[in-house]
XYZ file of C-alpha atoms in Angstrom:
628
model
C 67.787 4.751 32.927
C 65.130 6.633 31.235
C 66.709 9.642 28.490
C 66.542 12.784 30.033
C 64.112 14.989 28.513
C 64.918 17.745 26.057
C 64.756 21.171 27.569
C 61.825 23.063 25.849
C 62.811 25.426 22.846
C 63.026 28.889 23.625
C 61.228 30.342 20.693
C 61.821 33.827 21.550
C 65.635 33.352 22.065
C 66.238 31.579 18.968
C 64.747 34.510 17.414
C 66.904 36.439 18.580
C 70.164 34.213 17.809
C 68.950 34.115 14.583
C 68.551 38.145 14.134
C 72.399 38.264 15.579
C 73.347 35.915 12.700
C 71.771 37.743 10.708
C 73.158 41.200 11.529
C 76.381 39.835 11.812
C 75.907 38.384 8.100
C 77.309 41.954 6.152
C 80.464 41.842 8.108
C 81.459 37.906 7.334
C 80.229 38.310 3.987
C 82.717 41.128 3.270
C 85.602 38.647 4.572
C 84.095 36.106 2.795
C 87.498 35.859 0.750
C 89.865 34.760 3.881
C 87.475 31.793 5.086
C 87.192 28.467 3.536
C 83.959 27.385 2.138
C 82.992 24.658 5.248
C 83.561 28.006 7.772
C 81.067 30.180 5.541
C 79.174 27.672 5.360
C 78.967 27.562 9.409
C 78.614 31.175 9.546
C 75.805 31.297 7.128
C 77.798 33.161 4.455
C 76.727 30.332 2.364
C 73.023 29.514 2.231
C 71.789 26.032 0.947
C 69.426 24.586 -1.699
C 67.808 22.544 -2.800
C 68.781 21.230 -6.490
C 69.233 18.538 -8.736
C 72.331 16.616 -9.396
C 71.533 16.485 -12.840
C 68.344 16.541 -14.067
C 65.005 14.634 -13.113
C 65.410 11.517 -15.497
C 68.794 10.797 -14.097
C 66.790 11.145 -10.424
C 63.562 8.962 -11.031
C 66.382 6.226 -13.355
C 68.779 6.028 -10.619
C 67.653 7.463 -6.780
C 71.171 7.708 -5.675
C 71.894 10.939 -7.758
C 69.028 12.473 -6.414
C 69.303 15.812 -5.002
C 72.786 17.412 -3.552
C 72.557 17.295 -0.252
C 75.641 19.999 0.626
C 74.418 22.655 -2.258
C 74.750 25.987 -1.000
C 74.818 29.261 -2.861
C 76.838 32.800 -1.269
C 74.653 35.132 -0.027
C 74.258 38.490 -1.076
C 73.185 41.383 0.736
C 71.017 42.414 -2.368
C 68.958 38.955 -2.909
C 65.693 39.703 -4.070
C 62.444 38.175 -5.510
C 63.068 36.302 -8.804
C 65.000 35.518 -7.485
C 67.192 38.219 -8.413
C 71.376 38.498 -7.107
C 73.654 40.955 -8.253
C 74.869 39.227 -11.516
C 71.412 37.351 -12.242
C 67.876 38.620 -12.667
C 65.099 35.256 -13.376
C 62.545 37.047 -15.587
C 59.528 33.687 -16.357
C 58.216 35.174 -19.692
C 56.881 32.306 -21.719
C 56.810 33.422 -25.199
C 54.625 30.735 -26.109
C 51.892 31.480 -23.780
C 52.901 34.873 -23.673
C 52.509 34.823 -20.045
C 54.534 36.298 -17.072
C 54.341 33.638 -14.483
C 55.062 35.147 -10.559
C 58.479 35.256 -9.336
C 60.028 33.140 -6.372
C 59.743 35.369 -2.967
C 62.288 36.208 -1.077
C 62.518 35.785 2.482
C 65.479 37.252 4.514
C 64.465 35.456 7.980
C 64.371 32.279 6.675
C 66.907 32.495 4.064
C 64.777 30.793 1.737
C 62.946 31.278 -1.307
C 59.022 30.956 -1.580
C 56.163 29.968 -3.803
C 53.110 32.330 -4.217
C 51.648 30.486 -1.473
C 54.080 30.975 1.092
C 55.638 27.156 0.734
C 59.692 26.838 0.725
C 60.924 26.228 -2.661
C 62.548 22.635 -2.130
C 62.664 19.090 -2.870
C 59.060 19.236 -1.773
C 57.782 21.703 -3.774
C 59.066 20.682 -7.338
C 56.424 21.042 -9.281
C 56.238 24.855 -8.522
C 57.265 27.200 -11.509
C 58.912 28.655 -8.687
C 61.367 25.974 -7.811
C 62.507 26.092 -11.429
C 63.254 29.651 -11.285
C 64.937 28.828 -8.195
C 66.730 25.732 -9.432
C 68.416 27.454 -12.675
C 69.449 30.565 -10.332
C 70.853 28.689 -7.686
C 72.679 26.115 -10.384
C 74.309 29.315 -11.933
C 74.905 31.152 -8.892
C 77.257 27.909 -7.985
C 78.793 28.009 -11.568
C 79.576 31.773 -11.281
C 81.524 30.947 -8.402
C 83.253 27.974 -10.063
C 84.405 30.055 -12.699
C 85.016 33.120 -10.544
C 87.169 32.189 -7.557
C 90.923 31.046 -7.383
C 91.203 28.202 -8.709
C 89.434 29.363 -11.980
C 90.059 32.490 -13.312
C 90.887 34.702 -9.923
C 88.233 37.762 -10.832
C 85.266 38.861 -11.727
C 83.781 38.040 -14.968
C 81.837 40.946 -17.199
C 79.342 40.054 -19.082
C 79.005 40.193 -23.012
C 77.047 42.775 -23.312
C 76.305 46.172 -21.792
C 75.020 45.464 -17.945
C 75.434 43.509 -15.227
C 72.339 40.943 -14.676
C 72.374 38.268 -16.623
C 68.452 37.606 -17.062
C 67.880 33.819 -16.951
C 63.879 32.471 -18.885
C 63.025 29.713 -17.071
C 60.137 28.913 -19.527
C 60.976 30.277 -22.581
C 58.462 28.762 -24.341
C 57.957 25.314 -25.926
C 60.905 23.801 -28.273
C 63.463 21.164 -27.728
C 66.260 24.321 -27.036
C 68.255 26.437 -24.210
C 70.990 28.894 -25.321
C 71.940 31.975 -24.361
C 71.495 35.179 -26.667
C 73.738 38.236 -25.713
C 71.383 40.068 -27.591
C 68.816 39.857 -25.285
C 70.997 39.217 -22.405
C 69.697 36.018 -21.295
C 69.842 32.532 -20.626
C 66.912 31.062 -22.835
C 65.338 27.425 -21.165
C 62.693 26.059 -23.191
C 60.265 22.798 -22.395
C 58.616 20.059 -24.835
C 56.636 16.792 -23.818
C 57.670 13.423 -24.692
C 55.049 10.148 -24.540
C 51.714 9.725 -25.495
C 49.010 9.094 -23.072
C 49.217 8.467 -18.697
C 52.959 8.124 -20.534
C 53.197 11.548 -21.393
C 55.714 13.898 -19.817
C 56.835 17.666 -19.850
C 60.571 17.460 -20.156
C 62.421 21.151 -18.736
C 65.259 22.291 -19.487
C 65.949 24.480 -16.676
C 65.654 21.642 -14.490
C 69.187 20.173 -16.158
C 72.810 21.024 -14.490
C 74.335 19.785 -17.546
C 72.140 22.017 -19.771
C 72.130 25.413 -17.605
C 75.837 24.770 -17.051
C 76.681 24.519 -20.573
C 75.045 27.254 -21.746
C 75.999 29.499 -18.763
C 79.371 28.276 -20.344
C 78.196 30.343 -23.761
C 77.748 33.029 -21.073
C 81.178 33.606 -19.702
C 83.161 32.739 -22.876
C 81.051 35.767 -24.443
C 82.384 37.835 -21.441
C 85.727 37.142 -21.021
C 86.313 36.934 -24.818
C 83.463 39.058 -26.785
C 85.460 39.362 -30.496
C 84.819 35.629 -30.551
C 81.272 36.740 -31.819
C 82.299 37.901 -35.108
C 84.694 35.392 -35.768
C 83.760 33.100 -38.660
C 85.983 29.874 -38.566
C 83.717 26.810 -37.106
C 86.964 26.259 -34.531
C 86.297 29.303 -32.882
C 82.285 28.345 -32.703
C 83.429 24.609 -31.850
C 85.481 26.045 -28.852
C 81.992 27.632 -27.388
C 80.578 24.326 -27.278
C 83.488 22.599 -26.315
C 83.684 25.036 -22.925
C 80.130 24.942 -22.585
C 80.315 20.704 -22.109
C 83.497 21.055 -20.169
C 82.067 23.685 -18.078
C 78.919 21.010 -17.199
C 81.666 18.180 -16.686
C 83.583 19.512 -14.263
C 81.226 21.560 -12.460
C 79.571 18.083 -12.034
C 82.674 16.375 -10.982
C 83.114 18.376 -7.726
C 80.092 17.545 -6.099
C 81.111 15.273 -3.185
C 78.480 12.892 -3.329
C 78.446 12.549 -6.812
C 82.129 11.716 -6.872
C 81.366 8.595 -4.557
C 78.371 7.501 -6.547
C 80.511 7.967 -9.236
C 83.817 6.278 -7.593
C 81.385 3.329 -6.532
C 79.633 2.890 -9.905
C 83.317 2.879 -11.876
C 85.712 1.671 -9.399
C 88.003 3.888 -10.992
C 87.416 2.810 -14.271
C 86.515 6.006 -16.228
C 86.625 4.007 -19.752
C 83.108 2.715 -19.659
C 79.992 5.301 -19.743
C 78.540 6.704 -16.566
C 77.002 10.102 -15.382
C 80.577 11.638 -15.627
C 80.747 11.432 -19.256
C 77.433 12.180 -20.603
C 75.571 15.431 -20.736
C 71.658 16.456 -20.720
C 70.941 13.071 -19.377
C 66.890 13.643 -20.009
C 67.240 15.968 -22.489
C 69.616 13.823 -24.731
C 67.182 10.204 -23.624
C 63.845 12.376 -25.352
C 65.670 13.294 -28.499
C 66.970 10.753 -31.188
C 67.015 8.309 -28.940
C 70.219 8.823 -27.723
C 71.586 7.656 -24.262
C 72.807 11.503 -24.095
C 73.348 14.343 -26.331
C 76.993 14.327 -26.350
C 79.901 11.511 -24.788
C 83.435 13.235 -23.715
C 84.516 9.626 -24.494
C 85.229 9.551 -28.342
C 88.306 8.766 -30.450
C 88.336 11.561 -32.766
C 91.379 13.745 -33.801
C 91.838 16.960 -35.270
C 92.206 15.203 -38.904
C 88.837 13.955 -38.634
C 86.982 17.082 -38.142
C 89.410 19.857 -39.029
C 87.542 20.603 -42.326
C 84.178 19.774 -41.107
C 81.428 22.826 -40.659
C 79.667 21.081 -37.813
C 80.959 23.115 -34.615
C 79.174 20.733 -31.729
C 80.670 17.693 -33.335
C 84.269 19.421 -34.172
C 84.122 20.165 -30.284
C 84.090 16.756 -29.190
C 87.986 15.963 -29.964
C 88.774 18.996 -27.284
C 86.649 17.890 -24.682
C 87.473 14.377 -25.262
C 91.110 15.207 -25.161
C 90.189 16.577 -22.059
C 88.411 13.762 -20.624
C 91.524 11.472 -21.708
C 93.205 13.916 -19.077
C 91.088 13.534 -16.520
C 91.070 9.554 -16.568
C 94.788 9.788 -16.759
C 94.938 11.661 -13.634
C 92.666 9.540 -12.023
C 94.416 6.401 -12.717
C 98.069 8.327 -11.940
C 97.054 9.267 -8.292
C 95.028 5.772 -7.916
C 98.576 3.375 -8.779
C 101.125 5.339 -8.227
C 100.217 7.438 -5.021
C 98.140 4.773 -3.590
C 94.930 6.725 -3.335
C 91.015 5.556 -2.933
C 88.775 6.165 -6.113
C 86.861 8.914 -3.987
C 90.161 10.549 -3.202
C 91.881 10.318 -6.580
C 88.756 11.870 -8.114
C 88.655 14.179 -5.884
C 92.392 15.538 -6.355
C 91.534 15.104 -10.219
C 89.168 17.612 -10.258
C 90.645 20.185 -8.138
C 93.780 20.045 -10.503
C 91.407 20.184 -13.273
C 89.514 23.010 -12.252
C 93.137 24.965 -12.568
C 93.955 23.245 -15.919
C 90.815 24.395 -17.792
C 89.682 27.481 -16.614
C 92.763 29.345 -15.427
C 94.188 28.990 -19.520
C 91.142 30.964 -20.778
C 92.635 34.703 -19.155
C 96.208 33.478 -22.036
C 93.616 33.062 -25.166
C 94.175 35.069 -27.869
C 91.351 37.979 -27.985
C 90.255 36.956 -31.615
C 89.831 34.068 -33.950
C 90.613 31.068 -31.215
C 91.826 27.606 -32.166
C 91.671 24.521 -30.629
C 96.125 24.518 -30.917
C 95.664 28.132 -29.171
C 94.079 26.624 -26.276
C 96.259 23.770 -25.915
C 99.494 26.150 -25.950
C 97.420 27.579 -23.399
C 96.783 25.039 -21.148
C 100.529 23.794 -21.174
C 101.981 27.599 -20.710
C 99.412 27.832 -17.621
C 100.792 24.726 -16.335
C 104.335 25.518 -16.782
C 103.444 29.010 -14.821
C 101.933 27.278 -12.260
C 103.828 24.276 -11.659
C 107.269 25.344 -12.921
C 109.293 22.191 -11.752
C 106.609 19.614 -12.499
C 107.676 16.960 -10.477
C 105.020 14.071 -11.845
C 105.016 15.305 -15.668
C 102.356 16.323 -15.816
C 102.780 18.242 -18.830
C 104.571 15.686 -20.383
C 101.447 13.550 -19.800
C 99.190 16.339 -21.267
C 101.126 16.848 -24.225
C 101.360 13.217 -25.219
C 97.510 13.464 -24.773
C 96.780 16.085 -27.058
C 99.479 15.024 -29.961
C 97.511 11.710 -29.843
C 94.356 13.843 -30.585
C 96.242 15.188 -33.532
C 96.520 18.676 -31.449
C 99.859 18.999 -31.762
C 102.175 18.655 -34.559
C 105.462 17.196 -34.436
C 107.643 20.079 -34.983
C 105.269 21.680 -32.012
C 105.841 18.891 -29.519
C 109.739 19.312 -30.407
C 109.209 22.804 -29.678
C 107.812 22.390 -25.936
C 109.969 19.735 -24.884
C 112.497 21.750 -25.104
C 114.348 23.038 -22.508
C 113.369 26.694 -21.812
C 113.536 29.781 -18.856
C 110.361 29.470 -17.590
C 109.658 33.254 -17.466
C 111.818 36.418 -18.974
C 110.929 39.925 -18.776
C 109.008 41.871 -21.199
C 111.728 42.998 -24.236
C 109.848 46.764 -24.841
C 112.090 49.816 -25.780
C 109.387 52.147 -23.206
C 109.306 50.131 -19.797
C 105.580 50.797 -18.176
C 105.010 49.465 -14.427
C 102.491 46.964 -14.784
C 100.767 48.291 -11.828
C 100.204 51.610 -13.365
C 99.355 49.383 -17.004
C 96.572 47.645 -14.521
C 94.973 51.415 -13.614
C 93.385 52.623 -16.322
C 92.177 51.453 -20.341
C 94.115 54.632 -20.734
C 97.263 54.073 -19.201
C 97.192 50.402 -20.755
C 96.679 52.472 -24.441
C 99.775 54.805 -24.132
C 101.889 51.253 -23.201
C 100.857 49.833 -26.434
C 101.439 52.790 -28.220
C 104.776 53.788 -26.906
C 105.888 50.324 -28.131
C 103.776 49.452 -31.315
C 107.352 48.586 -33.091
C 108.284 45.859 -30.508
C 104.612 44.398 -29.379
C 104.035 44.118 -33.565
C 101.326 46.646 -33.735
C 100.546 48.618 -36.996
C 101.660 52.387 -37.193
C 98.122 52.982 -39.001
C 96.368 50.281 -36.525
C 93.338 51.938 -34.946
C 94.441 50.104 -31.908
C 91.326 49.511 -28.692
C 92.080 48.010 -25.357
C 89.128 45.900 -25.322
C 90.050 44.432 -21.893
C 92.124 45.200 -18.648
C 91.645 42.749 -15.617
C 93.942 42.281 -12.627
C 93.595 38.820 -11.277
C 94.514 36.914 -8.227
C 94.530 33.038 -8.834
C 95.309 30.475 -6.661
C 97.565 27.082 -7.692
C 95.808 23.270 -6.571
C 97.194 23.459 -3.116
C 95.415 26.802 -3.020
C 98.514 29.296 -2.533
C 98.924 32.547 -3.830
C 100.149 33.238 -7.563
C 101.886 36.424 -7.925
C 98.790 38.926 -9.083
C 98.191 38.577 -13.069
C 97.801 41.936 -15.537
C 95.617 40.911 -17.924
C 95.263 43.105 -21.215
C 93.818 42.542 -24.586
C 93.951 44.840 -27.108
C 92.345 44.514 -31.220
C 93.009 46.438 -34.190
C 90.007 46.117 -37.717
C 92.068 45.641 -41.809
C 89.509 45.866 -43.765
C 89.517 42.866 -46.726
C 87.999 43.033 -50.299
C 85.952 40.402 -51.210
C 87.340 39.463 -54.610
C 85.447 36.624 -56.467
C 82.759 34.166 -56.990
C 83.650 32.163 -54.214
C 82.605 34.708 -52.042
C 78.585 34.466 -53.466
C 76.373 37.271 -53.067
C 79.215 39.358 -51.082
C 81.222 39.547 -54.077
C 82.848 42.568 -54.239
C 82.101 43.860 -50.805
C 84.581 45.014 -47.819
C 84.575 42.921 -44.461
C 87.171 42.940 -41.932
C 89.699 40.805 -40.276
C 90.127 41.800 -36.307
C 93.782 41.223 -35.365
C 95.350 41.870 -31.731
C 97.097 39.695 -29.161
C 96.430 39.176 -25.260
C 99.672 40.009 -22.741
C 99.754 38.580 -19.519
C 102.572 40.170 -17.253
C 102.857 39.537 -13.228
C 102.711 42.274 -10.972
C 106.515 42.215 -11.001
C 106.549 42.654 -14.900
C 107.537 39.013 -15.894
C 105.964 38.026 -19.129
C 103.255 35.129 -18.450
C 101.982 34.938 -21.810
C 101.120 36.309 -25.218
C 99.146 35.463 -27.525
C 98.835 37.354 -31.148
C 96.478 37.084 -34.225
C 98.676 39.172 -36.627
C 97.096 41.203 -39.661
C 98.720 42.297 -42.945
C 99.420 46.238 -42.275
C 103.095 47.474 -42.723
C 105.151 46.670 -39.332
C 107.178 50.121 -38.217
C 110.583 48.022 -38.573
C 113.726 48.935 -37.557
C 113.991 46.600 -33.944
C 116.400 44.745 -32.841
C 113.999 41.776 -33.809
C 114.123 41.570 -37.418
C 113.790 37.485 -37.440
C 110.744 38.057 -35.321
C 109.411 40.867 -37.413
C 109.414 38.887 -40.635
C 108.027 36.067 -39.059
C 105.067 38.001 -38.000
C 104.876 39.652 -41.693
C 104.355 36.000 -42.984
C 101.842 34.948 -40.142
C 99.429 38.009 -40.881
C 99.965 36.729 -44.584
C 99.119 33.088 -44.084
C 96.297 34.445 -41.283
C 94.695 36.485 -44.051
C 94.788 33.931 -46.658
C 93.157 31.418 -44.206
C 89.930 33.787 -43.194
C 89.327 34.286 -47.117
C 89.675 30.548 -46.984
C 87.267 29.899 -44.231
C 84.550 32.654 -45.554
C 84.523 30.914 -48.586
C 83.700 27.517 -47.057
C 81.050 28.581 -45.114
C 79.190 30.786 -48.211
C 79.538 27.377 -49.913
C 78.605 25.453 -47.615
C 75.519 27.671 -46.603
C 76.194 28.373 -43.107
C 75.293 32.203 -43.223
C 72.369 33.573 -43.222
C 71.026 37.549 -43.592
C 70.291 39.765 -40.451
C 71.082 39.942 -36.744
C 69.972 36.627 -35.371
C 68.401 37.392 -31.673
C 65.807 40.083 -30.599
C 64.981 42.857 -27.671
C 62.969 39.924 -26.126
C 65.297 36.898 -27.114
C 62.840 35.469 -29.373
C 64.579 33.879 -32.635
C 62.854 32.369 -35.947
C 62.528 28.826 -36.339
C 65.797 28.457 -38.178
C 68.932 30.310 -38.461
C 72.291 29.907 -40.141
C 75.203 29.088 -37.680
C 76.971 32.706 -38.864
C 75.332 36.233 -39.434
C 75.706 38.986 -42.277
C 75.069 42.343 -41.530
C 75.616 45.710 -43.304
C 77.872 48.602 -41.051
C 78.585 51.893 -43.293
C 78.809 49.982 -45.935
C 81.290 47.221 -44.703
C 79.921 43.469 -44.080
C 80.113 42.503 -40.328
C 79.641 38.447 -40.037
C 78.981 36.747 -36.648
C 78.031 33.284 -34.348
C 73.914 33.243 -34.303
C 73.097 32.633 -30.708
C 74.640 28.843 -29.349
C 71.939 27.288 -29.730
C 72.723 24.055 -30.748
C 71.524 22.104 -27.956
C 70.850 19.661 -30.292
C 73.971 17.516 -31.600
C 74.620 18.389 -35.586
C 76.602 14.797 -35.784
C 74.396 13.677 -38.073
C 73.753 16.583 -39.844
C 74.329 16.815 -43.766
C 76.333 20.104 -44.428
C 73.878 23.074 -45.482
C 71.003 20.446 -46.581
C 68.874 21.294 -44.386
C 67.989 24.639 -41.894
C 69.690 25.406 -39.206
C 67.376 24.381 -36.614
C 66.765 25.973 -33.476
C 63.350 24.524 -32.060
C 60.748 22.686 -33.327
């Protein structure tokens, strides 16, 4: 029997179907939060795109991580040319060239962007300037939402800096570099050629997931936790670059397809190398020859790079610590619950997603450590899955005392049997909803109980943060809503002695403070203090405690002088702020800052540029390099 032929398209009433979706998009977009992704995705809520799973070398080297076919980005009712959403602006200045190259169109019918000549920006128009400035918007619009929804951190994220677009520089100009610069308030993407000849090749970097993910990871880090900036131990710069490679790992791991390429290239076997563990694919091939920039699969531990001054290879004991969980995991669900290699990686992931990102909100607001994050990570877990029926913190705490993470005394500490949550021991009880209202409100709570929270009499204490957050746990129910409040206090600190170089004599300061995280019932979550060296008021009930905080500022002051020194002798810091009004940065920089305030030093992180690995670097023999 011959097929019955296809009724003829209606052009005019698709039209029209198409203007009802569109009308109809406001209204499902402001529910957006009580439908899955797959049903915005139906409704159009979600729009898709066209991007790369990693980059192009890892395309053209192996075809089956080619492009993601199920990519889609949230729509916004304010998309624009750029294109431009309400957290990003793409601005395509190159400073090399010094030329503004014409945004990607919007085009509300067709939900799509376009090239100057009208053509949709995808997989068929890639070597438009356009479908770069559409690639890194649309990879960071995804990355946002990673970070942003339940199973990450449960809120909205501020930015760094004063604003609320991040601006994103496609084509920064030409250097082997990408890194974001809060002093410009952008993402930076540069481009350099590798080959000679018919062999040549221009090699972008805001082509590369890894890359635009890791520094987007810079991004939110500077948000969420700003005093990090002027901190001047090479953990604290080591932990940027350890969330900016975790950030590009995981964001990785939860595209569907790639998980099956990936399931089908390991078997399960996440010991040997594949996509999963390597970063910057092309980037990392073009430089040094190496098969990529940096592997989460390394055997370091904390002994072997505690004293070093190289932050991007410090990093690489965290994020292989991590990656140790993540194969752990993998093999866990695979043997003992019986589960496909597509399947266990995908419940991996999910978990992980919760594991990593939800600990960031219980960091401390200053001066992070790798051991802060770890506590972290096992307190979030311990919120979140209170009865752990598979140990899974057991498993993650035998992981990171293997990476020398933990000491001995500390993994006593945590196996020990404890009440999961107790209430909040203050002598002035606030409701943590009325904490949650106002900077103001959270101000007077701190100062009605400086004597039991440990803060200074004379502290010149600043809420520097107030968040409420809802966060979800893996089988995506409902945590009881999270106060979130930071709070810092400046001691100023003589510099007394030749150790301390050219700032001999000079005043600096140490920030101190501590992040609380209550529930909505008043529970204490978490928190997490950097103590200073002022006089505590005295006189609680918590003498024990108060001493033991006395000694901690003592020990905490005696290790910044400590770490000052090492980088003055090592010559990690440099004179002057280190970005500009239009992001553009010198050829070479030290790692940390030095800048005059009233008469008091102010050191801080130059821009995170290091996309470059410093493993082989000899300490302070040669410049800080930033592009070539």
């Amino acid at each position: 029997m011959a097929a019955r032929p296809k009724p003829p398209i209606d052009a005019e009433a698709a039209a029209d179907a198409a203007a009802k979706a569109r009308s109809a998009r406001p209204k499902l977009y402001a529910a957006r939060q009580f439908l899955d992704r797959d049903t915005q995705n139906d409704l159009g809520v979600r729009l898709p795109f066209d991007v790369y799973f990693q980059d192009p070398y890892v395309t053209a080297s192996n075809p089956a991580y080619d492009f993601d076919e199920k990519f889609t980005v949230p729509w916004e009712p304010g998309l624009a040319d750029g294109p431009t959403s309400a957290r990003f602006a793409v601005v395509d200045y190159d400073g090399s060239s010094e030329t503004l190259t014409p945004p990607a169109r919007w085009d509300d019918k067709l939900g799509k962007f376009l090239d100057t000549k009208g053509e949709v920006l995808d997989r068929r128009n890639l070597d438009s300037p356009q479908f770069h400035q559409m690639n890194a918007w649309a990879t960071l619009q995804n990355a946002l939402d990673f970070f942003e929804n339940g199973f990450g951190l449960g809120r909205r994220i501020d930015w760094g800096f004063e604003g609320n677009r991040l601006i994103v520089v496609p084509h920064a100009g030409y250097g082997e570099n990408a890194f974001y610069d809060r002093d410009s308030k952008s993402l930076q993407f540069y481009y350099f050629d590798r080959g000679e000849g018919k062999a040549r090749k221009r090699i972008h970097t805001c082509l590369s997931a890894d890359i635009i993910n890791h520094e987007f990871g810079h991004a939110v880090l500077d948000g969420i936790r700003p005093h990090y900036h002027e901190s001047i131990l090479t953990e604290t710069a080591a932990f940027h670059e350890f969330l900016g490679d975790i950030s590009a790992i995981l964001i990785a791991f939860r595209n569907t397809a790639f998980r099956i390429q990936i399931a089908k290239a390991t078997k399960g076997d996440l010991e040997s190398d594949n996509p999963l563990s390597s970063l910057a694919e092309e980037f990392g091939s073009n430089i040094g020859d190496k098969p990529y920039l940096r592997s989460a699969r390394n055997e370091l531990t904390y002994a072997d790079v505690k004293d070093d001054q190289r932050h991007h290879y410090m990093s690489q004991v965290l994020t292989g610590a991590m990656f140790d969980i993540i194969r752990r995991l993998t093999a866990h669900y695979m043997k003992t619950e019986r589960m496909s290699v597509e399947v266990a990686l995908w419940r991996t992931i999910s978990r992980m997603q919760c594991m990593a990102l939800q600990p960031l909100d219980l960091l401390p607001p200053v001066d992070a450590t790798f051991e802060d994050y770890v506590l972290a990570v096992l307190r979030n877990e311990q919120i979140v899955n209170p009865t752990d029926p598979d140990r899974y913190r057991a498993m993650m705490i035998d992981v990171f005392a293997a990476r020398g993470l933990l000491s001995e005394e500390r993994v006593a500490d945590l196996t020990k049997p404890t009440t999961v949550f107790d209430r909040l021991d203050v002598a002035i009880f606030h409701d943590p909803q009325s904490i949650a209202a106002s900077r103001a409100n959270a101000y007077r709570f701190l100062d009605d109980n400086r004597r039991e929270l440990f803060i200074p009499f004379a502290a010149d204490v600043v809420v520097t943060d107030l968040s409420l957050a809802q966060k979800l746990t893996v089988a995506a129910r409902r945590q009881p809503r999270q106060v979130l409040l930071q709070y810092i206090w400046r001691e100023d600190v003589r510099l007394d002695g030749e150790r301390f170089g050219r700032f001999d004599g000079q005043t600096t300061q140490m920030l101190c403070g501590g992040t609380l995280a209550l529930d909505i019932d008043g529970n204490r979550l978490d928190w997490r203090r950097k103590p200073g060296t002022m006089p505590l008021i005295g006189g609680s009930r918590k003498r024990a405690a108060e001493e033991a905080e006395a000694e901690a500022g003592k020990a905490r002051r005696e290790a910044f002088l400590d770490a000052l020194a090492a980088r003055i002798a090592a010559g990690r810091i440099g004179d002057g702020a280190a970005g500009g009004a239009a992001g553009l940065l010198a050829k070479s920089m030290a790692p940390v800052t030095a800048t005059s305030d009233g008469g008091t030093v102010r050191f801080g992180l130059s821009p995170h540029i290091g996309i470059k690995s410093d493993e082989d670097e000899e300490m302070g023999e040669r410049p800080w390099t930033i592009s070539s």
